[in-house]
Coordinates of C-alpha atoms in Angstrom, one line a residue:
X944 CA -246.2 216.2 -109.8
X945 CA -242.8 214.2 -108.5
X946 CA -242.1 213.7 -104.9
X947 CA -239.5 214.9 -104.0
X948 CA -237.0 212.3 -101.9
X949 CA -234.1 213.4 -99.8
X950 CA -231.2 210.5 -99.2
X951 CA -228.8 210.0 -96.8
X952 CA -226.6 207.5 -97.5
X953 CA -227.1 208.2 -101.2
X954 CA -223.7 206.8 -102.1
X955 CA -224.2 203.8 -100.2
X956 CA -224.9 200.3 -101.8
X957 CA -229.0 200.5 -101.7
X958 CA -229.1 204.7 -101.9
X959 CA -226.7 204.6 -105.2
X960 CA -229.0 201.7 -106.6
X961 CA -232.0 203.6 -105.7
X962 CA -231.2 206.5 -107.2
X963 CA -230.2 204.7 -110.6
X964 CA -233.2 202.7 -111.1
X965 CA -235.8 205.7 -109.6
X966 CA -233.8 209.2 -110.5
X967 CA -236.8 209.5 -113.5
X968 CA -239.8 209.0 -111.1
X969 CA -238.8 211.3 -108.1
X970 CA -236.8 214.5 -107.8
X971 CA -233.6 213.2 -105.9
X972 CA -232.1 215.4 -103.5
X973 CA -228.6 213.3 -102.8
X974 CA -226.7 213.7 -99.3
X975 CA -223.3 213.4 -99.3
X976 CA -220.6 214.2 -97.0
X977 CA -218.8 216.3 -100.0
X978 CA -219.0 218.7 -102.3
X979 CA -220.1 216.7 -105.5
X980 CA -218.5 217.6 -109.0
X981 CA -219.3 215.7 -112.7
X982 CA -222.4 214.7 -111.6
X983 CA -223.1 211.5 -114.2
X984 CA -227.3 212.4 -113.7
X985 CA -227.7 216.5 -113.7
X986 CA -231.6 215.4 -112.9
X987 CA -230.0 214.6 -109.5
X988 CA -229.1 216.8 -106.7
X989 CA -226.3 216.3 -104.7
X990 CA -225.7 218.0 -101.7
X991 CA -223.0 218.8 -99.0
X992 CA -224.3 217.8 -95.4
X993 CA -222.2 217.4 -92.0
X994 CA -225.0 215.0 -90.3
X995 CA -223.2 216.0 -87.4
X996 CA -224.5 219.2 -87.6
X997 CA -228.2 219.7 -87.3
X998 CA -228.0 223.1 -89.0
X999 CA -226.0 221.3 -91.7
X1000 CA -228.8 218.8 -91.7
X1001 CA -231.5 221.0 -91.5
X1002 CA -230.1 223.0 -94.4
X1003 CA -229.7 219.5 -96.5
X1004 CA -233.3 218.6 -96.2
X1005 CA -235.2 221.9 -97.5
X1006 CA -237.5 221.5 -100.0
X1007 CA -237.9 218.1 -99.7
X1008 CA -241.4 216.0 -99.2
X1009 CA -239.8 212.6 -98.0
X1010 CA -236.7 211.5 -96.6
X1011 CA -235.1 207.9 -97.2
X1012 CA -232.0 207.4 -93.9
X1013 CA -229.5 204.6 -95.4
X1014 CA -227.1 205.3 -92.6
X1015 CA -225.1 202.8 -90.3
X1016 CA -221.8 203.3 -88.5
X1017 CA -220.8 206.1 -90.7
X1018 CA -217.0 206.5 -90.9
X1019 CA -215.1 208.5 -88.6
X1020 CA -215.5 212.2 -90.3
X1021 CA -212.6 213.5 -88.1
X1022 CA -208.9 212.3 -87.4
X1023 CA -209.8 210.7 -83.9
X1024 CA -213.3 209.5 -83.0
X1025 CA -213.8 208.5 -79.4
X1026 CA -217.2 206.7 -79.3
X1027 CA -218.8 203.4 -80.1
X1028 CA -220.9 202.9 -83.3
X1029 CA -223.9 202.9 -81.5
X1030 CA -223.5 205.8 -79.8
X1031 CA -222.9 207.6 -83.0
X1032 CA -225.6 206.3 -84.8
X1033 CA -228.2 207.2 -81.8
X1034 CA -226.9 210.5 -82.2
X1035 CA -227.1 211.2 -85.9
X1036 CA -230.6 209.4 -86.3
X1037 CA -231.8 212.1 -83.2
X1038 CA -230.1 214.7 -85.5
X1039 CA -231.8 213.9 -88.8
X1040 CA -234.9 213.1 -87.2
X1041 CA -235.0 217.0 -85.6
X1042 CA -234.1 218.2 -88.7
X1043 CA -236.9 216.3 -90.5
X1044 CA -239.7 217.9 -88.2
X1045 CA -238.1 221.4 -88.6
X1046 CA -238.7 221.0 -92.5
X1047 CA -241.9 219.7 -92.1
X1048 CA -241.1 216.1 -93.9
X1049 CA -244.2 214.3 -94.1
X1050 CA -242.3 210.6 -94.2
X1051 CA -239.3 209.1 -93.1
X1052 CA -238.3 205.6 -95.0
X1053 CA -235.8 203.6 -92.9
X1054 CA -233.9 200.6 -93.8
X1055 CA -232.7 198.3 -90.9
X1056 CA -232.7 195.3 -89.9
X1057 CA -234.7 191.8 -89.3
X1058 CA -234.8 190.9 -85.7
X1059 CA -234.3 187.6 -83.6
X1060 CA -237.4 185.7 -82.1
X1061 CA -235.2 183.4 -80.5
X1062 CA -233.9 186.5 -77.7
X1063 CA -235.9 189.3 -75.8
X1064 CA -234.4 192.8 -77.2
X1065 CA -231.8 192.8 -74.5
X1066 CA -230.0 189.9 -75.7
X1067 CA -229.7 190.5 -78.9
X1068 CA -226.6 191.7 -80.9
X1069 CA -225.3 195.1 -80.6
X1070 CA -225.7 195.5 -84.4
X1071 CA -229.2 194.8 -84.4
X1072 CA -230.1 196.5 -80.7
X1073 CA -228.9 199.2 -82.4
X1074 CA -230.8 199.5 -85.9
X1075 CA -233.6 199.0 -84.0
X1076 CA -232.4 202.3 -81.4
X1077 CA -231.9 204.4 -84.8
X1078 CA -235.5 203.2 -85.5
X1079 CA -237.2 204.5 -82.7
X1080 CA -235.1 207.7 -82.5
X1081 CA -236.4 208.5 -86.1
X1082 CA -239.9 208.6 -84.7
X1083 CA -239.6 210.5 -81.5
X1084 CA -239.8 214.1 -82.7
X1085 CA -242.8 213.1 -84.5
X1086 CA -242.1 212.5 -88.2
X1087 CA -243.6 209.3 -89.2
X1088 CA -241.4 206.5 -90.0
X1089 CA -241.7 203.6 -92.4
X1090 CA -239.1 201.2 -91.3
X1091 CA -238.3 198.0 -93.7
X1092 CA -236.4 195.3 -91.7
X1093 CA -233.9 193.3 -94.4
X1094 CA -231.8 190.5 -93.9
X1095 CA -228.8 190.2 -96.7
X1096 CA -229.9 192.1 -99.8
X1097 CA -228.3 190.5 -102.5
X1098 CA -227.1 192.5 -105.8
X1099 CA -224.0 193.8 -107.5
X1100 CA -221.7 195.4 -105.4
X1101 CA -223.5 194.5 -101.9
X1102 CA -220.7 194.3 -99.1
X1103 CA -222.7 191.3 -97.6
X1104 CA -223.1 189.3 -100.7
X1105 CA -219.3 190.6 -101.6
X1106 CA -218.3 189.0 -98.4
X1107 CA -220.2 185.5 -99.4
X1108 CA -218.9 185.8 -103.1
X1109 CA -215.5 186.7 -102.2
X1110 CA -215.1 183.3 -99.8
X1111 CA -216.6 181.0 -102.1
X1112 CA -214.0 182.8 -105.1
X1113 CA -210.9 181.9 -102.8
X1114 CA -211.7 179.0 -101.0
X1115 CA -211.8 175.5 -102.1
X1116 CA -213.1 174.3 -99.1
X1117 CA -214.7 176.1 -96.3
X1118 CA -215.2 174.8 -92.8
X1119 CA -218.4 176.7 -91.7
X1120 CA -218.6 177.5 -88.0
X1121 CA -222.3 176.4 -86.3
X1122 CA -223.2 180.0 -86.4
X1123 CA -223.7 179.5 -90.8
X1124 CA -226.5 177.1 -89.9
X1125 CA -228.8 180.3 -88.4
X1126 CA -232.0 180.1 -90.8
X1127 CA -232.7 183.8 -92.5
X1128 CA -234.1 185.0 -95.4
X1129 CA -232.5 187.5 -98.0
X1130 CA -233.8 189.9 -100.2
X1131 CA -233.0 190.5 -103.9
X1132 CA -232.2 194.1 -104.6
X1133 CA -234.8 194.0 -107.0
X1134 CA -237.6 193.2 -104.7
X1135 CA -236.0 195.6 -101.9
X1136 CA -236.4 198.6 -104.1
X1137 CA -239.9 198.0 -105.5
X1138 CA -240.5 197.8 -102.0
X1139 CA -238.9 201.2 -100.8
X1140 CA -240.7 202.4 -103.9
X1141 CA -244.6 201.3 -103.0
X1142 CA -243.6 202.5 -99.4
X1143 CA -242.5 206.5 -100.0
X1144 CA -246.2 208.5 -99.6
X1145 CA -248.2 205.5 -98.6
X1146 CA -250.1 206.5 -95.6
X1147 CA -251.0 202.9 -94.9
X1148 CA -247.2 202.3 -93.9
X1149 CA -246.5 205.3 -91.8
X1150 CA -245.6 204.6 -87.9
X1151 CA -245.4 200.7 -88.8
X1152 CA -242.4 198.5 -89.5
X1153 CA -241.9 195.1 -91.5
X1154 CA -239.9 192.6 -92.1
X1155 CA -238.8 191.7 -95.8
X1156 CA -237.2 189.0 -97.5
X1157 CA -237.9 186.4 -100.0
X1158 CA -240.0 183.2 -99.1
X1159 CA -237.1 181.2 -99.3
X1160 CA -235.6 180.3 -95.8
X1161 CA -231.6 179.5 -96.1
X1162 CA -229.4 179.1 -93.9
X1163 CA -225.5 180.8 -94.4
X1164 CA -223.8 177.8 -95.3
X1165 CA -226.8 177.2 -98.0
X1166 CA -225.7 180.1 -99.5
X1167 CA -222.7 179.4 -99.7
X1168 CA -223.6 176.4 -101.7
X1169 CA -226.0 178.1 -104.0
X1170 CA -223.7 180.9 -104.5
X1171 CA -220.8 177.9 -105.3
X1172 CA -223.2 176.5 -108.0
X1173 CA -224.1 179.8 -110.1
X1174 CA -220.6 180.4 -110.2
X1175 CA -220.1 177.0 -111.7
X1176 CA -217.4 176.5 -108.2
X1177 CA -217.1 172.9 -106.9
X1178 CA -216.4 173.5 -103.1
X1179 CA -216.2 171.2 -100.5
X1180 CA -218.1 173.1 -97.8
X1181 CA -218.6 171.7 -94.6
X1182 CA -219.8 172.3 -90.7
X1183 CA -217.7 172.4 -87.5
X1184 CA -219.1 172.3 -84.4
X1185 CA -217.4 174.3 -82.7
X1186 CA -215.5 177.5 -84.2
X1187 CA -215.1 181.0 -82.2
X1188 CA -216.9 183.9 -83.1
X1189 CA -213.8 185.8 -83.0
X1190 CA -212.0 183.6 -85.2
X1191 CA -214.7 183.5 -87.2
X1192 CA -214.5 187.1 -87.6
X1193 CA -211.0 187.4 -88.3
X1194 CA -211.2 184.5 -91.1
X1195 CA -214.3 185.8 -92.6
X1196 CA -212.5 189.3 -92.9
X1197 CA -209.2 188.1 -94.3
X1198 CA -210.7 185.4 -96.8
X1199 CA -213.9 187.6 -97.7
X1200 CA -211.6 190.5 -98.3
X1201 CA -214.3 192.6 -96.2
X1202 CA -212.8 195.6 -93.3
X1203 CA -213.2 193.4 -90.2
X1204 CA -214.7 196.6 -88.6
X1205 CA -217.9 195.5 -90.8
X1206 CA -217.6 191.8 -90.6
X1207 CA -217.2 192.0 -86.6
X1208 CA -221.0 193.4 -86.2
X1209 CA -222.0 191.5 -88.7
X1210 CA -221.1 187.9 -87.6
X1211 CA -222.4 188.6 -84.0
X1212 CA -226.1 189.2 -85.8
X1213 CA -225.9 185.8 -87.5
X1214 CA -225.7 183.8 -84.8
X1215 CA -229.4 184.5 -84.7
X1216 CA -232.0 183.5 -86.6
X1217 CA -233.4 186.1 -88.6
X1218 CA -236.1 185.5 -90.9
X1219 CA -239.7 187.5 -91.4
X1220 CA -242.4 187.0 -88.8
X1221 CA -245.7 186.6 -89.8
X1222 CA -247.0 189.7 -88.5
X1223 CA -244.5 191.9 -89.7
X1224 CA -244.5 190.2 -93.4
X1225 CA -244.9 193.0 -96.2
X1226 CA -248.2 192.8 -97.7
X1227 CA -249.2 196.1 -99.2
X1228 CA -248.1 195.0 -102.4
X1229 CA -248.3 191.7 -104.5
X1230 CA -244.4 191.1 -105.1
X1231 CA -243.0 187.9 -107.4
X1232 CA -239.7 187.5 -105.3
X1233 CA -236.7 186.6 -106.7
X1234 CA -234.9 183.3 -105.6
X1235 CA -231.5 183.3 -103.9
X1236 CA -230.2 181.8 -107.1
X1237 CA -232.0 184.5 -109.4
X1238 CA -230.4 187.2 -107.6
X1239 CA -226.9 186.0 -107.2
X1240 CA -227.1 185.8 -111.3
X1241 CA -227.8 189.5 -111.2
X1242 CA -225.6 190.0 -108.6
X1243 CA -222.7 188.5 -110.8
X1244 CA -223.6 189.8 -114.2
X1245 CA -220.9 191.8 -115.4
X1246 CA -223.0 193.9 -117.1
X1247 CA -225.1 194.6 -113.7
X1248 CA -221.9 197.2 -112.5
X1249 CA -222.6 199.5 -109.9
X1250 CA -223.9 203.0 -111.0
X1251 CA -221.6 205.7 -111.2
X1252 CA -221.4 208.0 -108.6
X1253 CA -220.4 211.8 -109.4
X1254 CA -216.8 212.5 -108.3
X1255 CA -216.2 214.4 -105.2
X1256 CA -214.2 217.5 -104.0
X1257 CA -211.5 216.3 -101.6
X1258 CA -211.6 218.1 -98.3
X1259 CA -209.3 220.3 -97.3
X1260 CA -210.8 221.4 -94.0
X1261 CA -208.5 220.9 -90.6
X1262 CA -207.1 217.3 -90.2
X1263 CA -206.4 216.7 -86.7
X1264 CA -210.1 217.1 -85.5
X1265 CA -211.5 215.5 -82.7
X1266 CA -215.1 213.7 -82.1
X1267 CA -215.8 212.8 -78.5
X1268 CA -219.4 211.0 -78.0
X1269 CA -220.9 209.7 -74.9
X1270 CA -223.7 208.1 -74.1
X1271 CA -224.8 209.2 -70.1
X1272 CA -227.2 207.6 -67.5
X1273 CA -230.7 209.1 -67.7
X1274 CA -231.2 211.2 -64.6
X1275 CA -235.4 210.9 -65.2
X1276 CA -237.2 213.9 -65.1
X1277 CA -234.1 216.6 -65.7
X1278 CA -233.3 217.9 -68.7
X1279 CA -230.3 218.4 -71.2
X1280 CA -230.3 222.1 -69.0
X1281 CA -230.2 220.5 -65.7
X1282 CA -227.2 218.1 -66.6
X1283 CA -225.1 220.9 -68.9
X1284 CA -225.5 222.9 -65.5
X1285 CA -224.1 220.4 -63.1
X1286 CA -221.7 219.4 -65.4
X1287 CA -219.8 223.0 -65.3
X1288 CA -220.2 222.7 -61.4
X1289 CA -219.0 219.2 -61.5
X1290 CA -216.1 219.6 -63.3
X1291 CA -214.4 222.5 -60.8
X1292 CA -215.6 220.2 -57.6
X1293 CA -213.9 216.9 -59.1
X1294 CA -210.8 219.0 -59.5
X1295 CA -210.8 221.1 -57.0
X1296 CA -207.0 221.6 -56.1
X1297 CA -206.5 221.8 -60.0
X1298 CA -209.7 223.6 -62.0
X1299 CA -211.6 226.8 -61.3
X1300 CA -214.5 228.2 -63.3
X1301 CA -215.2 231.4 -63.7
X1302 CA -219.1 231.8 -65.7
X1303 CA -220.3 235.5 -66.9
X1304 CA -223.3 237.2 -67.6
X1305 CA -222.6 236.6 -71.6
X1306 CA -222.9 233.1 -71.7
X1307 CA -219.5 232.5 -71.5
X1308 CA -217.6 229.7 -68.7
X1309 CA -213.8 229.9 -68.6
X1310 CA -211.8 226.8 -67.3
X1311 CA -208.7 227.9 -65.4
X1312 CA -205.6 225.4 -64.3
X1313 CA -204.9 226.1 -60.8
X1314 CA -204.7 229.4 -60.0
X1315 CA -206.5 231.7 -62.2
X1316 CA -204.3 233.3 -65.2
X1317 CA -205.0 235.6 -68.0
X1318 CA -206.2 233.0 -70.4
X1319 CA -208.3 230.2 -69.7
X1320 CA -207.3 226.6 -70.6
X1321 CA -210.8 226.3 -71.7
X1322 CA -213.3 228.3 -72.8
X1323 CA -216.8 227.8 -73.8
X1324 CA -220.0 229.8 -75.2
X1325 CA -223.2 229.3 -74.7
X1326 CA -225.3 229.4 -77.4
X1327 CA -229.1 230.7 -76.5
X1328 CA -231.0 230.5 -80.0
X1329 CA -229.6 227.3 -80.6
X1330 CA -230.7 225.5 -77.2
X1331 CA -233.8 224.3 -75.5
X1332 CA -234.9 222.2 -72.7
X1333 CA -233.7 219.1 -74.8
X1334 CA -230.3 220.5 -76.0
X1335 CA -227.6 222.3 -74.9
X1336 CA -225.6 224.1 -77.0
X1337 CA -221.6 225.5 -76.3
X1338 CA -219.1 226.5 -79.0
X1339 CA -215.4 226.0 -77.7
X1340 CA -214.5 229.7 -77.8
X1341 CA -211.1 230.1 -76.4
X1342 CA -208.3 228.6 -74.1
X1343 CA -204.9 227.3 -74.2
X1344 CA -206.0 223.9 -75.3
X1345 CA -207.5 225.0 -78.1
X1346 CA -206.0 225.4 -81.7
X1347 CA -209.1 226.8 -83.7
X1348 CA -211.7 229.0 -81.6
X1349 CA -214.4 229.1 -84.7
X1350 CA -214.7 225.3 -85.7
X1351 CA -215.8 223.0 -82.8
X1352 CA -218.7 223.0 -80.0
X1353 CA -219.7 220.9 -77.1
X1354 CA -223.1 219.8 -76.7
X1355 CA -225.6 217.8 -74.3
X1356 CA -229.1 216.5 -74.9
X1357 CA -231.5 214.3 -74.2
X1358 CA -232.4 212.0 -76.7
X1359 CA -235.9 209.6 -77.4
X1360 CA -238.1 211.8 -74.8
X1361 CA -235.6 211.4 -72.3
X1362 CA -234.4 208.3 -72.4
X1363 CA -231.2 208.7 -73.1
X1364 CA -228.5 211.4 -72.4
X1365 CA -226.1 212.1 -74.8
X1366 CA -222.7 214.6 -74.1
X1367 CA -220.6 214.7 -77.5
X1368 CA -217.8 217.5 -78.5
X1369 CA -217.3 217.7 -82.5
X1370 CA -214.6 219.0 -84.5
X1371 CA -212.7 220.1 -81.4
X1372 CA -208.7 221.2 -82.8
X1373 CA -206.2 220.6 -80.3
X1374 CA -203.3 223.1 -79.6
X1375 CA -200.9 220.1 -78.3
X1376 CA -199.1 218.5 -80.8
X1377 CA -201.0 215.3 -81.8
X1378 CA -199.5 212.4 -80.7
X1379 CA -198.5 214.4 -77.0
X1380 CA -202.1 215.4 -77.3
X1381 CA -204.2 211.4 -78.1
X1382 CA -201.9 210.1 -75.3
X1383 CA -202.6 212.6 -72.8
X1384 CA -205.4 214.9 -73.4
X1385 CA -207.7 212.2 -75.5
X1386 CA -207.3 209.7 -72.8
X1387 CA -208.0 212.5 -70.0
X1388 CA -211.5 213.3 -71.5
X1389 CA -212.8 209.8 -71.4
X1390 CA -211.6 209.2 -68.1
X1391 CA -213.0 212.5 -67.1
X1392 CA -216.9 212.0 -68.6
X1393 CA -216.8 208.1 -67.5
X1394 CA -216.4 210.0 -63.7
X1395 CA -218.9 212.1 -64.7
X1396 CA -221.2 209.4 -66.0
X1397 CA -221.0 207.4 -62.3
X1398 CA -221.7 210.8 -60.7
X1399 CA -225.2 210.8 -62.7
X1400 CA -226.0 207.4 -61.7
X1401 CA -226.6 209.0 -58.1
X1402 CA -229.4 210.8 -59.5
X1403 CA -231.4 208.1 -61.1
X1404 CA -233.3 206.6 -58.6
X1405 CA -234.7 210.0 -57.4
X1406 CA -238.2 212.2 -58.8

């Protein structure tokens, strides 16, 4: 009997490869942010998720056995996004990982990335602090988690190996910065997917992570001269000593032909070295890797084009939505309840010759501008079925700064057992027009929850 594999990220670089090389071995349950239509491989099912939405996630995910999360900095879904990328992605990893215990999944298979020996976890990049964040808050509602640690995986259509292609293509020389003499070691995307493959069902892998990547240790500027020989390039390429990271980010972006908001987390990982420790080395099957060179030829065979993916339904949901996520302190023992609480007596207090709540027996807390009026400037519902101890749950339900009253909700929760605090409001529809409402309202909000983060620090240091 097939497995059946959930994907999100399935029209990703690895998810879309995946699927094309292993849609007759597994029953494929493809996520995608829209509606799919001419769907190349019937055998393949494509669904509609919001992973913003953990009923929209939960939904997503029934019926299937084993779930494979390709996700990273997932582009803004909504007109303005106010948060960082790793913000985001600690939020929609806590998400699918809730939704992946509700339906009972028995494995979750997790692509990230390798880590630096040279630096204690602190240190390290953002990029890579945060993989391994996502990693960890896959595992915390109890789900196992497989998690394979890859360098550059190197195959058509792969932004990283674009990015290497696309300077040795343009550039007749290139003057490499010290951070292209980092040692790592890539992956073929041959050898990444027989690996993902031996991985989904194995017991022996559950709860444990590796590191994978071919024998061969390069370093970034070796590449680049063994990508310059397959493609038969003579280029003089050569090391500086001394070369900014942010130039190197803006010259790696323009020349590369890569969005720099993907080459800027990128180049701050390679400054370290990143190849496969001993101990975490993938052993569980006997692999014959693929040299660097092998899979650059594979990578450039024209006949090696990336697999179709089926064409999707152009949204025609509101456009000037709103995403607001925030990471707060953790206050220690209190819960998601216990910081939703103060917040609504916070927020008066702070403003207290401005705002006035009013909270009834239904759930409901009204937000008034000085004196109180007939309607609210804000208005939220609590939702009871959907909250717990961990999450708080409030659909914006009214008031005069609100355009739509059925489309966006506040929440709070507490994410990795209480480790983190996370306040976020999604699809929220402003009333003001947009541009009065990004330079006043937008800007309002953060500066509102960063004084409501400093109030919570308070509250750390105490039982």
């Amino acid at each position: 009997m097939k497995k059946t594999i959930a994907i999100a990220g399935a029209g990703g670089y690895v998810g879309r490869w995946f699927i094309h090389q292993l849609k007759d071995k597994y029953n494929i349950i493809a996520l995608s942010r829209r509606e799919a239509s001419d769907n190349p491989h019937p055998e393949v099912t494509w669904r509609k998720v919001e992973l913003f939405s953990i009923t929209s996630t939960t939904e997503a995910l029934e019926g299937a056995d084993y779930a494979i999360y390709l996700i990273h900095s997932m582009s803004a879904s909504t007109r303005l996004n106010q948060g960082s990328f790793e913000d985001t992605d600690l939020l929609l990893a806590d998400n699918f990982a809730r939704s992946a215990a509700t339906n009972g999944i028995k494995q979750i298979l997790y692509m990230g990335g390798i880590l630096p020996k040279e630096v204690e976890e602190s240190k390290i990049s953002i990029h890579l602090r945060s993989r391994l964040e996502v990693e960890k808050a896959l595992g915390s509602k109890g789900v196992p988690v497989t998690a394979l640690r890859a360098g550059i995986i190197v195959g058509p259509g792969g932004s990283s190996f674009d990015m290497i292609y696309n300077l040795v293509r343009k550039l007749p020389a290139l003057m490499c910065p010290k951070w292209t003499l980092s040692a790592t070691q890539a992956i073929s995307l041959r050898d990444a997917l027989t690996i993902m493959d031996s991985c989904i069902g194995n017991e022996d892998v559950y709860d444990k992570a590796y590191e994978i990547g071919s024998p061969e240790i390069l370093t970034y500027k070796g590449m680049l001269e063994k990508t310059a020989k397959v493609m038969g390039k003579k280029r003089w390429i050569f090391s500086v000593p001394v070369f900014s990271v942010g130039l190197s980010k803006l010259w790696v972006s323009f020349f590369g032909e890569t969005p720099y908001t993907l080459v800027s987390p990128l180049v701050q990982s390679l400054k370290h070295t990143l190849t496969v420790a001993d101990d975490l080395k993938f052993d569980k099957v006997e692999i014959d890797y693929q040299t660097y060179e092998e899979a650059v030829k594979y990578a450039l065979d024209p006949k090696a084009e990336k697999p179709r993916l089926p064409k999707f339904i152009k949204d025609t949901e509101v456009r000037n939505t709103v995403r607001s996520i925030q990471r707060l302190p953790s206050t220690r023992h209190r819960s998601a309840i216990w910081v939703a609480n103060r917040y609504k007596l916070w927020l008066p207090n702070f403003f207290r010759f401005m705002i006035n709540a009013e909270e009834t027996k239904k759930g409901e807390v009204s937000f008034y501008l000085f004196l109180k009026s007939k309607k609210p400037m804000l208005q939220l519902t609590w939702i009871p079925d959907r909250s717990d101890v961990k999450r708080q749950l409030f659909y914006i339900s009214g008031g005069w700064l609100v355009k739509r009253f059925d489309y966006g909700w506040l929440e709070f929760r507490d994410v990795m057992d209480g480790k983190h605090i996370i306040s976020a409001i999604h699809e929220f529809v402003p009333r003001l027009p947009w541009y009065v409402y990004i330079n006043t309202q937008a800007r309002i909000h953060l500066w509102v929850m960063n004084r409501f983060r400093n109030y919570l620090e308070k509250f750390q240091g105490e039982d």
